Amino acid sequence: MVKSIHEWQSQGGNYFTFKHHRIFYKTAGEGTPLLLIHGFPTACWDWCKIWDELASHYRLITFDLIGFGLSDKPKQNQYSIFQQADIAEALLSHLNLKECHILAHDYGDTVAQELLARHNENKLAIDLQSIAYLNGGLFHGVHKPLLIQKLLMTPIGRFLGKLINKDRFTQSMRTICGKNSQPSEQELDILWQLITHKNGNAVIHKVIRYMHERKKHAKRWIGALQQTKLPMRLIDGTVDPISGQHLIDHYQEHIPNADTIELDGIGHYPQLEAPEKVLEYYLEFRQQNM
């Protein structure tokens, strides 16, 4: 059953303040902490189909990154991956957690890479224990953004963001999801409501600048993947035009002892398109690395 925004918000949802900004977060379950980090341009609601099952195994923590979902979307903010990683650390500190595992998707993959880089440098305030990635831009130059994403990064992006409507968003989602795993109209409605909440269209051109950051900090973030000794797994939908089979192939070629799972016929949002498979392969990953 797909949860409404109200259900998602009311069942374990809360807010904490990060430098005067309200950040929505949600917790559930008991046991080893697992931080879930969502992607662009949606919100932590993306995890709703696997939330309850994961909560039966772990203490779950997720949040809407600044500029996303139910969190604040300040127009004057200089959005960056480093800021998002700072927020993740602040949230874990707010909850008095000393360790965690991470499951990330898309934009969240890059946030996780920055947290991993800090871990490798012994500069992370928590004990990071493992990371699993879903489809995302782990490698600059391999990621293939949609045309609308490229345009948002240009000088016209500030105007284009305000012109994006539900139909254009729906078209993009239909393009990046698998032919037989398309989101329902209800899911698209909820995702669009979260994107436009607090006038999110007005800052989307700023949030997407993370693609420039991926180029600028490629050595740091790719190096974090290659140098770590932490257990990692990539669970990836193969037909995703943004980060599908080509990402899997590159990951296997460039990451030592690469642990990859291919989800045939699945697109960019595995946790929404194939939640049972994501659960199966994530729980297997954790079991193998106990």
mmCIF file of C-alpha atoms in Angstrom:
data_model
loop_
_atom_site.group_PDB
_atom_site.id
_atom_site.type_symbol
_atom_site.label_atom_id
_atom_site.label_comp_id
_atom_site.label_asym_id
_atom_site.label_seq_id
_atom_site.Cartn_x
_atom_site.Cartn_y
_atom_site.Cartn_z
ATOM 1 C CA MET A 1 0.000 0.000 0.000
ATOM 2 C CA VAL A 2 1.426 3.392 -1.012
ATOM 3 C CA LYS A 3 1.417 5.769 1.939
ATOM 4 C CA SER A 4 0.086 9.286 1.522
ATOM 5 C CA ILE A 5 2.293 12.224 2.437
ATOM 6 C CA HIS A 6 0.224 12.716 5.593
ATOM 7 C CA GLU A 7 0.693 9.095 6.690
ATOM 8 C CA TRP A 8 4.393 9.239 5.923
ATOM 9 C CA GLN A 9 4.805 12.483 7.843
ATOM 10 C CA SER A 10 2.701 11.539 10.859
ATOM 11 C CA GLN A 11 4.099 8.052 11.499
ATOM 12 C CA GLY A 12 7.516 8.681 13.015
ATOM 13 C CA GLY A 13 8.092 11.997 11.263
ATOM 14 C CA ASN A 14 9.670 14.979 12.979
ATOM 15 C CA TYR A 15 11.836 18.064 12.376
ATOM 16 C CA PHE A 16 15.185 19.259 13.639
ATOM 17 C CA THR A 17 16.941 22.554 12.980
ATOM 18 C CA PHE A 18 20.138 22.855 11.002
ATOM 19 C CA LYS A 19 21.506 26.416 10.887
ATOM 20 C CA HIS A 20 18.025 27.961 11.160
ATOM 21 C CA HIS A 21 16.534 25.578 8.569
ATOM 22 C CA ARG A 22 13.863 23.006 9.392
ATOM 23 C CA ILE A 23 14.795 19.537 8.188
ATOM 24 C CA PHE A 24 12.181 16.789 8.065
ATOM 25 C CA TYR A 25 13.296 13.373 9.283
ATOM 26 C CA LYS A 26 11.674 10.070 10.104
ATOM 27 C CA THR A 27 12.652 7.128 12.287
ATOM 28 C CA ALA A 28 11.339 3.625 12.939
ATOM 29 C CA GLY A 29 12.428 0.246 14.241
ATOM 30 C CA GLU A 30 15.132 -0.896 16.616
ATOM 31 C CA GLY A 31 18.600 -2.348 16.354
ATOM 32 C CA THR A 32 21.577 -1.334 14.228
ATOM 33 C CA PRO A 33 21.051 2.139 12.716
ATOM 34 C CA LEU A 34 20.509 2.337 8.958
ATOM 35 C CA LEU A 35 20.495 5.760 7.287
ATOM 36 C CA LEU A 36 18.516 6.024 4.036
ATOM 37 C CA ILE A 37 19.468 8.914 1.709
ATOM 38 C CA HIS A 38 17.134 9.757 -1.168
ATOM 39 C CA GLY A 39 17.755 11.085 -4.674
ATOM 40 C CA PHE A 40 16.996 14.030 -6.976
ATOM 41 C CA PRO A 41 14.432 15.556 -7.350
ATOM 42 C CA THR A 42 12.183 13.622 -4.991
ATOM 43 C CA ALA A 43 12.275 12.963 -1.221
ATOM 44 C CA CYS A 44 12.670 10.340 1.483
ATOM 45 C CA TRP A 45 9.117 9.197 0.717
ATOM 46 C CA ASP A 46 10.857 7.192 -2.028
ATOM 47 C CA TRP A 47 11.642 4.585 0.645
ATOM 48 C CA CYS A 48 8.007 3.989 1.647
ATOM 49 C CA LYS A 49 7.655 0.592 -0.074
ATOM 50 C CA ILE A 50 10.594 -0.944 1.784
ATOM 51 C CA TRP A 51 10.333 1.075 5.002
ATOM 52 C CA ASP A 52 8.216 -1.264 7.127
ATOM 53 C CA GLU A 53 10.178 -4.401 6.262
ATOM 54 C CA LEU A 54 13.523 -2.730 6.876
ATOM 55 C CA ALA A 55 12.178 -1.384 10.178
ATOM 56 C CA SER A 56 11.625 -4.962 11.316
ATOM 57 C CA HIS A 57 15.406 -5.518 11.033
ATOM 58 C CA TYR A 58 17.081 -2.178 11.789
ATOM 59 C CA ARG A 59 16.674 1.198 13.413
ATOM 60 C CA LEU A 60 15.824 3.324 10.383
ATOM 61 C CA ILE A 61 16.638 6.987 9.927
ATOM 62 C CA THR A 62 15.839 9.020 6.848
ATOM 63 C CA PHE A 63 15.396 12.690 6.056
ATOM 64 C CA ASP A 64 14.527 15.102 3.305
ATOM 65 C CA LEU A 65 17.707 16.786 2.159
ATOM 66 C CA ILE A 66 17.574 20.570 2.270
ATOM 67 C CA GLY A 67 15.799 21.794 -0.856
ATOM 68 C CA PHE A 68 13.745 18.586 -1.096
ATOM 69 C CA GLY A 69 10.411 17.216 0.088
ATOM 70 C CA LEU A 70 9.131 18.535 3.406
ATOM 71 C CA SER A 71 12.384 20.211 4.442
ATOM 72 C CA ASP A 72 13.037 23.926 3.991
ATOM 73 C CA LYS A 73 13.909 25.152 0.511
ATOM 74 C CA PRO A 74 15.587 28.526 1.091
ATOM 75 C CA LYS A 75 16.112 30.572 -2.060
ATOM 76 C CA GLN A 76 19.355 32.114 -0.836
ATOM 77 C CA ASN A 77 20.989 28.832 0.144
ATOM 78 C CA GLN A 78 24.094 27.660 -1.711
ATOM 79 C CA TYR A 79 23.151 24.013 -2.092
ATOM 80 C CA SER A 80 26.037 21.558 -2.070
ATOM 81 C CA ILE A 81 26.814 17.913 -1.408
ATOM 82 C CA PHE A 82 29.070 18.989 1.452
ATOM 83 C CA GLN A 83 26.181 20.798 3.133
ATOM 84 C CA GLN A 84 23.931 17.745 2.721
ATOM 85 C CA ALA A 85 26.604 15.535 4.282
ATOM 86 C CA ASP A 86 26.870 18.012 7.167
ATOM 87 C CA ILE A 87 23.106 17.733 7.667
ATOM 88 C CA ALA A 88 23.318 13.928 7.702
ATOM 89 C CA GLU A 89 26.012 14.103 10.374
ATOM 90 C CA ALA A 90 24.011 16.663 12.363
ATOM 91 C CA LEU A 91 20.915 14.465 12.276
ATOM 92 C CA LEU A 92 22.807 11.416 13.502
ATOM 93 C CA SER A 93 24.289 13.541 16.289
ATOM 94 C CA HIS A 94 20.833 14.907 17.109
ATOM 95 C CA LEU A 95 19.677 11.307 17.558
ATOM 96 C CA ASN A 96 22.760 10.466 19.661
ATOM 97 C CA LEU A 97 23.885 7.750 17.248
ATOM 98 C CA LYS A 98 27.503 6.640 17.147
ATOM 99 C CA GLU A 99 27.391 4.236 14.214
ATOM 100 C CA CYS A 100 25.334 3.510 11.116
ATOM 101 C CA HIS A 101 25.060 1.735 7.795
ATOM 102 C CA ILE A 102 23.872 3.623 4.685
ATOM 103 C CA LEU A 103 21.494 2.763 1.855
ATOM 104 C CA ALA A 104 21.472 5.540 -0.759
ATOM 105 C CA HIS A 105 19.974 6.390 -4.147
ATOM 106 C CA ASP A 106 20.911 8.799 -6.953
ATOM 107 C CA TYR A 107 21.844 12.212 -5.418
ATOM 108 C CA GLY A 108 22.044 10.371 -2.104
ATOM 109 C CA ASP A 109 24.834 8.202 -3.537
ATOM 110 C CA THR A 110 27.031 11.280 -3.848
ATOM 111 C CA VAL A 111 26.173 12.386 -0.306
ATOM 112 C CA ALA A 112 27.150 8.893 0.828
ATOM 113 C CA GLN A 113 30.429 9.160 -1.107
ATOM 114 C CA GLU A 114 31.280 12.369 0.752
ATOM 115 C CA LEU A 115 30.483 10.696 4.074
ATOM 116 C CA LEU A 116 32.665 7.771 2.981
ATOM 117 C CA ALA A 117 35.520 10.141 2.105
ATOM 118 C CA ARG A 118 35.284 11.654 5.585
ATOM 119 C CA HIS A 119 35.264 8.162 7.080
ATOM 120 C CA ASN A 120 38.392 7.227 5.124
ATOM 121 C CA GLU A 121 40.072 10.371 6.483
ATOM 122 C CA ASN A 122 38.969 9.590 10.063
ATOM 123 C CA LYS A 123 37.007 12.848 10.051
ATOM 124 C CA LEU A 124 33.507 11.389 10.401
ATOM 125 C CA ALA A 125 31.888 11.752 13.802
ATOM 126 C CA ILE A 126 30.157 8.367 13.519
ATOM 127 C CA ASP A 127 31.398 4.841 12.834
ATOM 128 C CA LEU A 128 30.311 4.097 9.264
ATOM 129 C CA GLN A 129 29.973 0.350 8.747
ATOM 130 C CA SER A 130 28.713 -0.327 5.215
ATOM 131 C CA ILE A 131 27.130 1.361 2.183
ATOM 132 C CA ALA A 132 24.726 0.046 -0.433
ATOM 133 C CA TYR A 133 24.010 2.156 -3.506
ATOM 134 C CA LEU A 134 21.030 2.193 -5.829
ATOM 135 C CA ASN A 135 21.151 3.780 -9.306
ATOM 136 C CA GLY A 136 23.112 7.034 -9.192
ATOM 137 C CA GLY A 137 26.007 9.099 -10.523
ATOM 138 C CA LEU A 138 28.876 7.419 -8.724
ATOM 139 C CA PHE A 139 31.316 8.324 -11.503
ATOM 140 C CA HIS A 140 31.533 11.665 -13.262
ATOM 141 C CA GLY A 141 31.365 11.129 -17.018
ATOM 142 C CA VAL A 142 29.456 7.851 -16.740
ATOM 143 C CA HIS A 143 26.242 9.416 -15.456
ATOM 144 C CA LYS A 144 23.936 10.401 -18.370
ATOM 145 C CA PRO A 145 21.532 13.156 -17.256
ATOM 146 C CA LEU A 146 18.281 13.867 -19.074
ATOM 147 C CA LEU A 147 18.085 16.902 -21.356
ATOM 148 C CA ILE A 148 15.896 18.743 -18.837
ATOM 149 C CA GLN A 149 18.576 18.189 -16.174
ATOM 150 C CA LYS A 150 21.275 19.575 -18.449
ATOM 151 C CA LEU A 151 19.149 22.641 -19.201
ATOM 152 C CA LEU A 152 18.520 23.276 -15.512
ATOM 153 C CA MET A 153 22.273 23.702 -15.046
ATOM 154 C CA THR A 154 22.471 26.457 -17.689
ATOM 155 C CA PRO A 155 21.705 30.180 -17.192
ATOM 156 C CA ILE A 156 18.095 29.539 -18.231
ATOM 157 C CA GLY A 157 17.688 27.033 -15.417
ATOM 158 C CA ARG A 158 16.311 29.617 -12.983
ATOM 159 C CA PHE A 159 13.431 30.294 -15.385
ATOM 160 C CA LEU A 160 13.001 26.715 -16.593
ATOM 161 C CA GLY A 161 12.533 25.339 -13.085
ATOM 162 C CA LYS A 162 9.454 27.481 -12.567
ATOM 163 C CA LEU A 163 7.992 26.255 -15.860
ATOM 164 C CA ILE A 164 8.296 22.534 -15.145
ATOM 165 C CA ASN A 165 4.815 21.106 -14.615
ATOM 166 C CA LYS A 166 3.305 17.787 -13.572
ATOM 167 C CA ASP A 167 3.027 16.542 -17.170
ATOM 168 C CA ARG A 168 6.709 17.171 -17.897
ATOM 169 C CA PHE A 169 7.708 15.528 -14.627
ATOM 170 C CA THR A 170 5.502 12.525 -15.428
ATOM 171 C CA GLN A 171 7.067 12.213 -18.869
ATOM 172 C CA SER A 172 10.557 12.191 -17.358
ATOM 173 C CA MET A 173 9.604 9.535 -14.800
ATOM 174 C CA ARG A 174 8.042 7.365 -17.509
ATOM 175 C CA THR A 175 11.287 7.638 -19.478
ATOM 176 C CA ILE A 176 13.642 6.601 -16.682
ATOM 177 C CA CYS A 177 11.569 3.787 -15.157
ATOM 178 C CA GLY A 178 11.288 0.293 -16.618
ATOM 179 C CA LYS A 179 8.626 -0.522 -19.201
ATOM 180 C CA ASN A 180 6.899 -2.976 -16.883
ATOM 181 C CA SER A 181 7.601 -1.173 -13.596
ATOM 182 C CA GLN A 182 6.072 2.245 -14.206
ATOM 183 C CA PRO A 183 4.984 4.401 -11.245
ATOM 184 C CA SER A 184 1.260 4.651 -10.612
ATOM 185 C CA GLU A 185 -0.641 7.904 -10.982
ATOM 186 C CA GLN A 186 -0.968 8.046 -7.200
ATOM 187 C CA GLU A 187 2.789 7.731 -6.764
ATOM 188 C CA LEU A 188 3.440 10.417 -9.363
ATOM 189 C CA ASP A 189 0.944 12.721 -7.641
ATOM 190 C CA ILE A 190 2.689 12.301 -4.294
ATOM 191 C CA LEU A 191 6.159 12.810 -5.758
ATOM 192 C CA TRP A 192 5.033 15.949 -7.582
ATOM 193 C CA GLN A 193 3.437 17.338 -4.415
ATOM 194 C CA LEU A 194 6.728 16.823 -2.579
ATOM 195 C CA ILE A 195 8.748 18.513 -5.322
ATOM 196 C CA THR A 196 6.486 21.573 -5.407
ATOM 197 C CA HIS A 197 6.018 21.793 -1.624
ATOM 198 C CA LYS A 198 7.362 25.131 -0.284
ATOM 199 C CA ASN A 199 7.825 26.335 -3.866
ATOM 200 C CA GLY A 200 10.521 23.785 -4.622
ATOM 201 C CA ASN A 201 10.495 24.642 -8.323
ATOM 202 C CA ALA A 202 12.131 27.966 -7.474
ATOM 203 C CA VAL A 203 15.327 26.311 -6.162
ATOM 204 C CA ILE A 204 15.595 23.189 -8.319
ATOM 205 C CA HIS A 205 18.135 24.889 -10.596
ATOM 206 C CA LYS A 206 20.346 25.484 -7.546
ATOM 207 C CA VAL A 207 19.974 21.997 -6.132
ATOM 208 C CA ILE A 208 21.001 20.377 -9.424
ATOM 209 C CA ARG A 209 24.376 22.115 -9.333
ATOM 210 C CA TYR A 210 25.598 18.974 -7.599
ATOM 211 C CA MET A 211 26.363 17.715 -11.111
ATOM 212 C CA HIS A 212 29.056 20.379 -11.397
ATOM 213 C CA GLU A 213 30.343 19.303 -7.983
ATOM 214 C CA ARG A 214 30.658 15.726 -9.198
ATOM 215 C CA LYS A 215 33.102 16.912 -11.858
ATOM 216 C CA LYS A 216 35.018 19.230 -9.549
ATOM 217 C CA HIS A 217 35.369 16.651 -6.763
ATOM 218 C CA ALA A 218 35.522 13.490 -8.894
ATOM 219 C CA LYS A 219 38.959 12.517 -7.584
ATOM 220 C CA ARG A 220 37.764 12.759 -3.981
ATOM 221 C CA TRP A 221 34.479 10.899 -4.409
ATOM 222 C CA ILE A 222 35.610 8.197 -6.814
ATOM 223 C CA GLY A 223 38.743 7.765 -4.747
ATOM 224 C CA ALA A 224 36.587 7.200 -1.680
ATOM 225 C CA LEU A 225 35.001 4.198 -3.417
ATOM 226 C CA GLN A 226 38.323 2.793 -4.535
ATOM 227 C CA GLN A 227 40.204 3.272 -1.278
ATOM 228 C CA THR A 228 37.677 2.143 1.311
ATOM 229 C CA LYS A 229 37.735 -1.173 3.094
ATOM 230 C CA LEU A 230 34.079 -0.946 4.067
ATOM 231 C CA PRO A 231 31.617 -3.460 2.600
ATOM 232 C CA MET A 232 29.792 -1.939 -0.385
ATOM 233 C CA ARG A 233 27.164 -3.218 -2.814
ATOM 234 C CA LEU A 234 25.640 -1.651 -5.921
ATOM 235 C CA ILE A 235 22.024 -2.720 -6.585
ATOM 236 C CA ASP A 236 21.173 -1.298 -9.978
ATOM 237 C CA GLY A 237 18.273 -1.259 -12.426
ATOM 238 C CA THR A 238 19.804 -2.144 -15.795
ATOM 239 C CA VAL A 239 17.436 -0.265 -18.153
ATOM 240 C CA ASP A 240 17.884 3.109 -16.467
ATOM 241 C CA PRO A 241 19.090 5.511 -19.201
ATOM 242 C CA ILE A 242 20.801 7.694 -16.572
ATOM 243 C CA SER A 243 22.767 5.139 -14.543
ATOM 244 C CA GLY A 244 21.846 1.654 -15.715
ATOM 245 C CA GLN A 245 23.933 -1.137 -17.222
ATOM 246 C CA HIS A 246 26.694 1.281 -18.192
ATOM 247 C CA LEU A 247 27.138 2.176 -14.499
ATOM 248 C CA ILE A 248 27.323 -1.487 -13.498
ATOM 249 C CA ASP A 249 29.969 -2.184 -16.134
ATOM 250 C CA HIS A 250 32.065 0.813 -15.075
ATOM 251 C CA TYR A 251 31.729 -0.023 -11.384
ATOM 252 C CA GLN A 252 32.880 -3.596 -11.979
ATOM 253 C CA GLU A 253 35.876 -2.357 -13.949
ATOM 254 C CA HIS A 254 37.026 0.340 -11.516
ATOM 255 C CA ILE A 255 36.085 -0.811 -7.995
ATOM 256 C CA PRO A 256 38.196 -3.539 -6.359
ATOM 257 C CA ASN A 257 36.202 -6.689 -5.500
ATOM 258 C CA ALA A 258 33.062 -5.068 -6.894
ATOM 259 C CA ASP A 259 29.823 -6.434 -5.436
ATOM 260 C CA THR A 260 27.038 -5.690 -7.927
ATOM 261 C CA ILE A 261 23.450 -6.818 -8.378
ATOM 262 C CA GLU A 262 21.707 -6.358 -11.733
ATOM 263 C CA LEU A 263 17.945 -5.814 -11.688
ATOM 264 C CA ASP A 264 16.917 -6.686 -15.242
ATOM 265 C CA GLY A 265 14.099 -4.599 -16.694
ATOM 266 C CA ILE A 266 14.186 -2.125 -13.810
ATOM 267 C CA GLY A 267 14.928 1.559 -14.257
ATOM 268 C CA HIS A 268 16.171 4.451 -12.159
ATOM 269 C CA TYR A 269 13.996 3.943 -9.048
ATOM 270 C CA PRO A 270 14.537 0.318 -7.902
ATOM 271 C CA GLN A 271 13.052 0.943 -4.444
ATOM 272 C CA LEU A 272 9.749 1.968 -6.068
ATOM 273 C CA GLU A 273 9.877 -0.303 -9.128
ATOM 274 C CA ALA A 274 11.138 -3.535 -7.534
ATOM 275 C CA PRO A 275 10.938 -3.129 -3.747
ATOM 276 C CA GLU A 276 10.937 -6.870 -3.041
ATOM 277 C CA LYS A 277 14.175 -7.339 -4.979
ATOM 278 C CA VAL A 278 15.844 -4.379 -3.292
ATOM 279 C CA LEU A 279 14.897 -5.797 0.093
ATOM 280 C CA GLU A 280 16.104 -9.275 -0.853
ATOM 281 C CA TYR A 281 19.500 -8.145 -2.067
ATOM 282 C CA TYR A 282 20.039 -5.555 0.646
ATOM 283 C CA LEU A 283 19.244 -7.992 3.452
ATOM 284 C CA GLU A 284 21.508 -10.572 1.772
ATOM 285 C CA PHE A 285 24.300 -7.994 1.652
ATOM 286 C CA ARG A 286 23.964 -7.265 5.351
ATOM 287 C CA GLN A 287 23.812 -10.960 6.226
ATOM 288 C CA GLN A 288 27.002 -11.644 4.293
ATOM 289 C CA ASN A 289 28.845 -8.833 6.085
ATOM 290 C CA MET A 290 27.828 -9.436 9.678
#
